[in-house]
Amino acid sequence: MSLKHSLRTLVACTMLMATGAALAQVSVKDPWVRATVAQQKATGAFMQITSTEPVRLVEAKSAAARIVEIHEMRMEGDRMMMKAIDALDIVPGRTLELKPGSYHVMLIDVVKPVNAGDKVPLTLVIEGRDGKRSAVEVSAEARAMNATRPAAASPEHKHHH
């Protein structure tokens, strides 16, 4: 089998797998995680997610942590509350923004310290209306503890659940 034929077959198989996995095209922009300090065992991952079809973010996974959860952070009175949630809707034409102080992916019991500049692998599990799931692989760059996205780059978004 020639190299050219092998490559053509590989490309065709990859396209079939991508098409069969989900009709929605899910895009992830600016994925990052907060770097950790010594003894810190948890951190957050942040990004913007869009889709061409209505889908849900139902799970996140990473080899960088033993537990990975989708979290919501919100104010209740004068207290900041954080809890795991089952899923987040991704509405076509809107950006689901995972950001500090809001929705995010929580990496719990990290297997080793996360240093600024490290690449942290994440797998986002997306579920379509038909119940079929697909995986979106993401490489998130670790940023310093005090990092936040520039205010100019974060337009206001409303999420309905």
PDB file of C-alpha atoms in Angstrom:
ATOM      1  CA  MET A   1       0.000   0.000   0.000  1.00  0.00           C
ATOM      2  CA  SER A   2       1.472   3.335  -0.989  1.00  0.00           C
ATOM      3  CA  LEU A   3       1.966   6.172   1.448  1.00  0.00           C
ATOM      4  CA  LYS A   4      -0.368   8.380  -0.599  1.00  0.00           C
ATOM      5  CA  HIS A   5      -3.104   5.705  -0.459  1.00  0.00           C
ATOM      6  CA  SER A   6      -2.563   5.208   3.297  1.00  0.00           C
ATOM      7  CA  LEU A   7      -2.884   8.933   3.931  1.00  0.00           C
ATOM      8  CA  ARG A   8      -6.039   9.156   1.809  1.00  0.00           C
ATOM      9  CA  THR A   9      -7.555   6.236   3.748  1.00  0.00           C
ATOM     10  CA  LEU A  10      -6.594   7.813   7.076  1.00  0.00           C
ATOM     11  CA  VAL A  11      -8.149  11.154   6.102  1.00  0.00           C
ATOM     12  CA  ALA A  12     -11.342   9.442   4.912  1.00  0.00           C
ATOM     13  CA  CYS A  13     -11.640   7.411   8.137  1.00  0.00           C
ATOM     14  CA  THR A  14     -11.014  10.490  10.263  1.00  0.00           C
ATOM     15  CA  MET A  15     -13.693  12.421   8.373  1.00  0.00           C
ATOM     16  CA  LEU A  16     -16.168   9.558   8.817  1.00  0.00           C
ATOM     17  CA  MET A  17     -15.471   9.349  12.536  1.00  0.00           C
ATOM     18  CA  ALA A  18     -15.887  13.102  12.937  1.00  0.00           C
ATOM     19  CA  THR A  19     -19.137  13.084  10.950  1.00  0.00           C
ATOM     20  CA  GLY A  20     -20.531  10.091  12.780  1.00  0.00           C
ATOM     21  CA  ALA A  21     -19.614  11.433  16.207  1.00  0.00           C
ATOM     22  CA  ALA A  22     -21.873  14.466  16.035  1.00  0.00           C
ATOM     23  CA  LEU A  23     -23.484  16.639  13.406  1.00  0.00           C
ATOM     24  CA  ALA A  24     -22.894  19.707  15.538  1.00  0.00           C
ATOM     25  CA  GLN A  25     -19.638  21.514  15.048  1.00  0.00           C
ATOM     26  CA  VAL A  26     -18.355  22.437  18.474  1.00  0.00           C
ATOM     27  CA  SER A  27     -15.537  24.976  18.710  1.00  0.00           C
ATOM     28  CA  VAL A  28     -13.414  25.829  21.722  1.00  0.00           C
ATOM     29  CA  LYS A  29     -11.597  29.152  21.926  1.00  0.00           C
ATOM     30  CA  ASP A  30      -8.901  30.335  24.354  1.00  0.00           C
ATOM     31  CA  PRO A  31      -8.754  27.278  26.678  1.00  0.00           C
ATOM     32  CA  TRP A  32      -6.599  27.819  29.777  1.00  0.00           C
ATOM     33  CA  VAL A  33      -6.144  26.567  33.312  1.00  0.00           C
ATOM     34  CA  ARG A  34      -4.841  28.327  36.399  1.00  0.00           C
ATOM     35  CA  ALA A  35      -1.368  27.238  37.410  1.00  0.00           C
ATOM     36  CA  THR A  36      -1.127  25.806  40.923  1.00  0.00           C
ATOM     37  CA  VAL A  37       1.204  26.518  43.819  1.00  0.00           C
ATOM     38  CA  ALA A  38       2.941  23.950  46.054  1.00  0.00           C
ATOM     39  CA  GLN A  39       0.459  21.687  47.890  1.00  0.00           C
ATOM     40  CA  GLN A  40      -2.521  23.004  45.874  1.00  0.00           C
ATOM     41  CA  LYS A  41      -4.606  20.031  44.733  1.00  0.00           C
ATOM     42  CA  ALA A  42      -7.303  21.724  42.624  1.00  0.00           C
ATOM     43  CA  THR A  43      -7.560  24.272  39.846  1.00  0.00           C
ATOM     44  CA  GLY A  44     -10.013  25.547  37.262  1.00  0.00           C
ATOM     45  CA  ALA A  45     -10.165  25.368  33.468  1.00  0.00           C
ATOM     46  CA  PHE A  46     -11.739  28.142  31.420  1.00  0.00           C
ATOM     47  CA  MET A  47     -12.686  28.626  27.747  1.00  0.00           C
ATOM     48  CA  GLN A  48     -15.380  29.751  25.324  1.00  0.00           C
ATOM     49  CA  ILE A  49     -17.475  27.062  23.616  1.00  0.00           C
ATOM     50  CA  THR A  50     -19.730  27.471  20.587  1.00  0.00           C
ATOM     51  CA  SER A  51     -21.794  25.014  18.566  1.00  0.00           C
ATOM     52  CA  THR A  52     -23.698  24.997  15.301  1.00  0.00           C
ATOM     53  CA  GLU A  53     -26.458  22.861  16.868  1.00  0.00           C
ATOM     54  CA  PRO A  54     -28.074  22.754  20.335  1.00  0.00           C
ATOM     55  CA  VAL A  55     -25.885  20.471  22.457  1.00  0.00           C
ATOM     56  CA  ARG A  56     -24.896  20.055  26.093  1.00  0.00           C
ATOM     57  CA  LEU A  57     -21.541  19.857  27.835  1.00  0.00           C
ATOM     58  CA  VAL A  58     -22.187  16.783  30.001  1.00  0.00           C
ATOM     59  CA  GLU A  59     -18.743  15.781  31.194  1.00  0.00           C
ATOM     60  CA  ALA A  60     -15.097  16.771  31.233  1.00  0.00           C
ATOM     61  CA  LYS A  61     -12.076  14.516  31.688  1.00  0.00           C
ATOM     62  CA  SER A  62      -8.345  15.052  32.094  1.00  0.00           C
ATOM     63  CA  ALA A  63      -5.303  12.910  32.796  1.00  0.00           C
ATOM     64  CA  ALA A  64      -4.049  15.876  34.859  1.00  0.00           C
ATOM     65  CA  ALA A  65      -6.558  15.264  37.696  1.00  0.00           C
ATOM     66  CA  ARG A  66      -8.203  12.294  39.376  1.00  0.00           C
ATOM     67  CA  ILE A  67     -11.610  14.058  39.480  1.00  0.00           C
ATOM     68  CA  VAL A  68     -12.944  16.467  36.855  1.00  0.00           C
ATOM     69  CA  GLU A  69     -16.305  18.190  37.271  1.00  0.00           C
ATOM     70  CA  ILE A  70     -18.352  20.902  35.589  1.00  0.00           C
ATOM     71  CA  HIS A  71     -18.924  23.611  38.224  1.00  0.00           C
ATOM     72  CA  GLU A  72     -21.085  26.637  38.781  1.00  0.00           C
ATOM     73  CA  MET A  73     -19.921  29.494  41.003  1.00  0.00           C
ATOM     74  CA  ARG A  74     -22.409  32.139  42.090  1.00  0.00           C
ATOM     75  CA  MET A  75     -23.219  34.560  44.876  1.00  0.00           C
ATOM     76  CA  GLU A  76     -25.839  33.579  47.448  1.00  0.00           C
ATOM     77  CA  GLY A  77     -26.341  36.652  49.560  1.00  0.00           C
ATOM     78  CA  ASP A  78     -22.831  37.691  50.548  1.00  0.00           C
ATOM     79  CA  ARG A  79     -21.304  34.214  50.098  1.00  0.00           C
ATOM     80  CA  MET A  80     -19.640  32.797  46.996  1.00  0.00           C
ATOM     81  CA  MET A  81     -20.982  29.276  46.438  1.00  0.00           C
ATOM     82  CA  MET A  82     -19.495  26.616  44.162  1.00  0.00           C
ATOM     83  CA  LYS A  83     -21.066  23.283  43.251  1.00  0.00           C
ATOM     84  CA  ALA A  84     -20.846  20.561  40.636  1.00  0.00           C
ATOM     85  CA  ILE A  85     -23.585  20.562  38.001  1.00  0.00           C
ATOM     86  CA  ASP A  86     -24.718  17.850  35.594  1.00  0.00           C
ATOM     87  CA  ALA A  87     -24.510  19.749  32.301  1.00  0.00           C
ATOM     88  CA  LEU A  88     -24.410  23.101  30.540  1.00  0.00           C
ATOM     89  CA  ASP A  89     -26.441  23.953  27.448  1.00  0.00           C
ATOM     90  CA  ILE A  90     -24.587  25.244  24.406  1.00  0.00           C
ATOM     91  CA  VAL A  91     -27.017  27.278  22.318  1.00  0.00           C
ATOM     92  CA  PRO A  92     -26.263  27.911  18.613  1.00  0.00           C
ATOM     93  CA  GLY A  93     -25.332  31.533  17.991  1.00  0.00           C
ATOM     94  CA  ARG A  94     -24.263  32.065  21.614  1.00  0.00           C
ATOM     95  CA  THR A  95     -20.951  31.494  23.357  1.00  0.00           C
ATOM     96  CA  LEU A  96     -20.895  29.430  26.533  1.00  0.00           C
ATOM     97  CA  GLU A  97     -18.190  31.167  28.506  1.00  0.00           C
ATOM     98  CA  LEU A  98     -16.403  29.218  31.210  1.00  0.00           C
ATOM     99  CA  LYS A  99     -14.613  31.882  33.271  1.00  0.00           C
ATOM    100  CA  PRO A 100     -13.354  32.620  36.786  1.00  0.00           C
ATOM    101  CA  GLY A 101     -16.232  33.337  39.175  1.00  0.00           C
ATOM    102  CA  SER A 102     -18.800  31.620  36.945  1.00  0.00           C
ATOM    103  CA  TYR A 103     -19.127  28.297  35.137  1.00  0.00           C
ATOM    104  CA  HIS A 104     -15.843  26.386  34.827  1.00  0.00           C
ATOM    105  CA  VAL A 105     -14.276  22.935  34.711  1.00  0.00           C
ATOM    106  CA  MET A 106     -12.853  21.966  38.092  1.00  0.00           C
ATOM    107  CA  LEU A 107      -9.740  19.775  38.185  1.00  0.00           C
ATOM    108  CA  ILE A 108      -9.643  18.114  41.614  1.00  0.00           C
ATOM    109  CA  ASP A 109      -6.776  16.094  43.061  1.00  0.00           C
ATOM    110  CA  VAL A 110      -4.291  17.136  40.367  1.00  0.00           C
ATOM    111  CA  VAL A 111      -1.677  14.438  39.800  1.00  0.00           C
ATOM    112  CA  LYS A 112       1.230  16.910  39.750  1.00  0.00           C
ATOM    113  CA  PRO A 113       1.685  20.676  40.087  1.00  0.00           C
ATOM    114  CA  VAL A 114       0.466  22.683  37.099  1.00  0.00           C
ATOM    115  CA  ASN A 115       3.075  25.284  36.154  1.00  0.00           C
ATOM    116  CA  ALA A 116       2.536  28.363  33.986  1.00  0.00           C
ATOM    117  CA  GLY A 117       3.197  27.368  30.377  1.00  0.00           C
ATOM    118  CA  ASP A 118       2.246  23.693  30.863  1.00  0.00           C
ATOM    119  CA  LYS A 119      -0.242  22.208  28.409  1.00  0.00           C
ATOM    120  CA  VAL A 120      -3.116  20.453  30.191  1.00  0.00           C
ATOM    121  CA  PRO A 121      -5.132  17.933  28.154  1.00  0.00           C
ATOM    122  CA  LEU A 122      -8.907  18.112  28.521  1.00  0.00           C
ATOM    123  CA  THR A 123     -11.659  16.065  26.939  1.00  0.00           C
ATOM    124  CA  LEU A 124     -15.070  17.718  26.748  1.00  0.00           C
ATOM    125  CA  VAL A 125     -17.979  15.299  26.338  1.00  0.00           C
ATOM    126  CA  ILE A 126     -20.759  16.832  24.257  1.00  0.00           C
ATOM    127  CA  GLU A 127     -24.251  15.345  24.007  1.00  0.00           C
ATOM    128  CA  GLY A 128     -26.612  16.083  21.138  1.00  0.00           C
ATOM    129  CA  ARG A 129     -30.414  16.197  21.294  1.00  0.00           C
ATOM    130  CA  ASP A 130     -30.415  12.597  20.072  1.00  0.00           C
ATOM    131  CA  GLY A 131     -28.444  11.505  23.161  1.00  0.00           C
ATOM    132  CA  LYS A 132     -25.331  10.673  21.137  1.00  0.00           C
ATOM    133  CA  ARG A 133     -22.084  11.774  22.719  1.00  0.00           C
ATOM    134  CA  SER A 134     -18.864  12.973  21.157  1.00  0.00           C
ATOM    135  CA  ALA A 135     -15.518  14.036  22.567  1.00  0.00           C
ATOM    136  CA  VAL A 136     -13.762  17.323  21.904  1.00  0.00           C
ATOM    137  CA  GLU A 137     -10.045  17.207  22.725  1.00  0.00           C
ATOM    138  CA  VAL A 138      -8.574  20.430  24.084  1.00  0.00           C
ATOM    139  CA  SER A 139      -5.065  21.467  25.084  1.00  0.00           C
ATOM    140  CA  ALA A 140      -5.299  24.238  27.694  1.00  0.00           C
ATOM    141  CA  GLU A 141      -2.285  26.358  28.523  1.00  0.00           C
ATOM    142  CA  ALA A 142      -1.593  26.947  32.208  1.00  0.00           C
ATOM    143  CA  ARG A 143      -1.454  30.617  33.188  1.00  0.00           C
ATOM    144  CA  ALA A 144      -0.203  32.272  36.372  1.00  0.00           C
ATOM    145  CA  MET A 145      -2.449  32.115  39.453  1.00  0.00           C
ATOM    146  CA  ASN A 146      -3.628  35.721  39.080  1.00  0.00           C
ATOM    147  CA  ALA A 147      -4.434  35.377  35.371  1.00  0.00           C
ATOM    148  CA  THR A 148      -7.770  36.456  33.993  1.00  0.00           C
ATOM    149  CA  ARG A 149      -8.804  37.103  30.459  1.00  0.00           C
ATOM    150  CA  PRO A 150      -8.604  40.705  29.280  1.00  0.00           C
ATOM    151  CA  ALA A 151     -11.916  42.513  29.916  1.00  0.00           C
ATOM    152  CA  ALA A 152     -12.086  43.612  26.270  1.00  0.00           C
ATOM    153  CA  ALA A 153     -12.206  39.978  25.180  1.00  0.00           C
ATOM    154  CA  SER A 154     -15.151  38.930  27.352  1.00  0.00           C
ATOM    155  CA  PRO A 155     -18.477  40.149  25.992  1.00  0.00           C
ATOM    156  CA  GLU A 156     -21.500  39.657  28.243  1.00  0.00           C
ATOM    157  CA  HIS A 157     -23.335  36.373  27.723  1.00  0.00           C
ATOM    158  CA  LYS A 158     -26.505  35.028  29.290  1.00  0.00           C
ATOM    159  CA  HIS A 159     -26.962  31.313  29.825  1.00  0.00           C
ATOM    160  CA  HIS A 160     -30.315  29.583  30.264  1.00  0.00           C
ATOM    161  CA  HIS A 161     -30.507  26.223  31.969  1.00  0.00           C
TER     162      HIS A 161
END
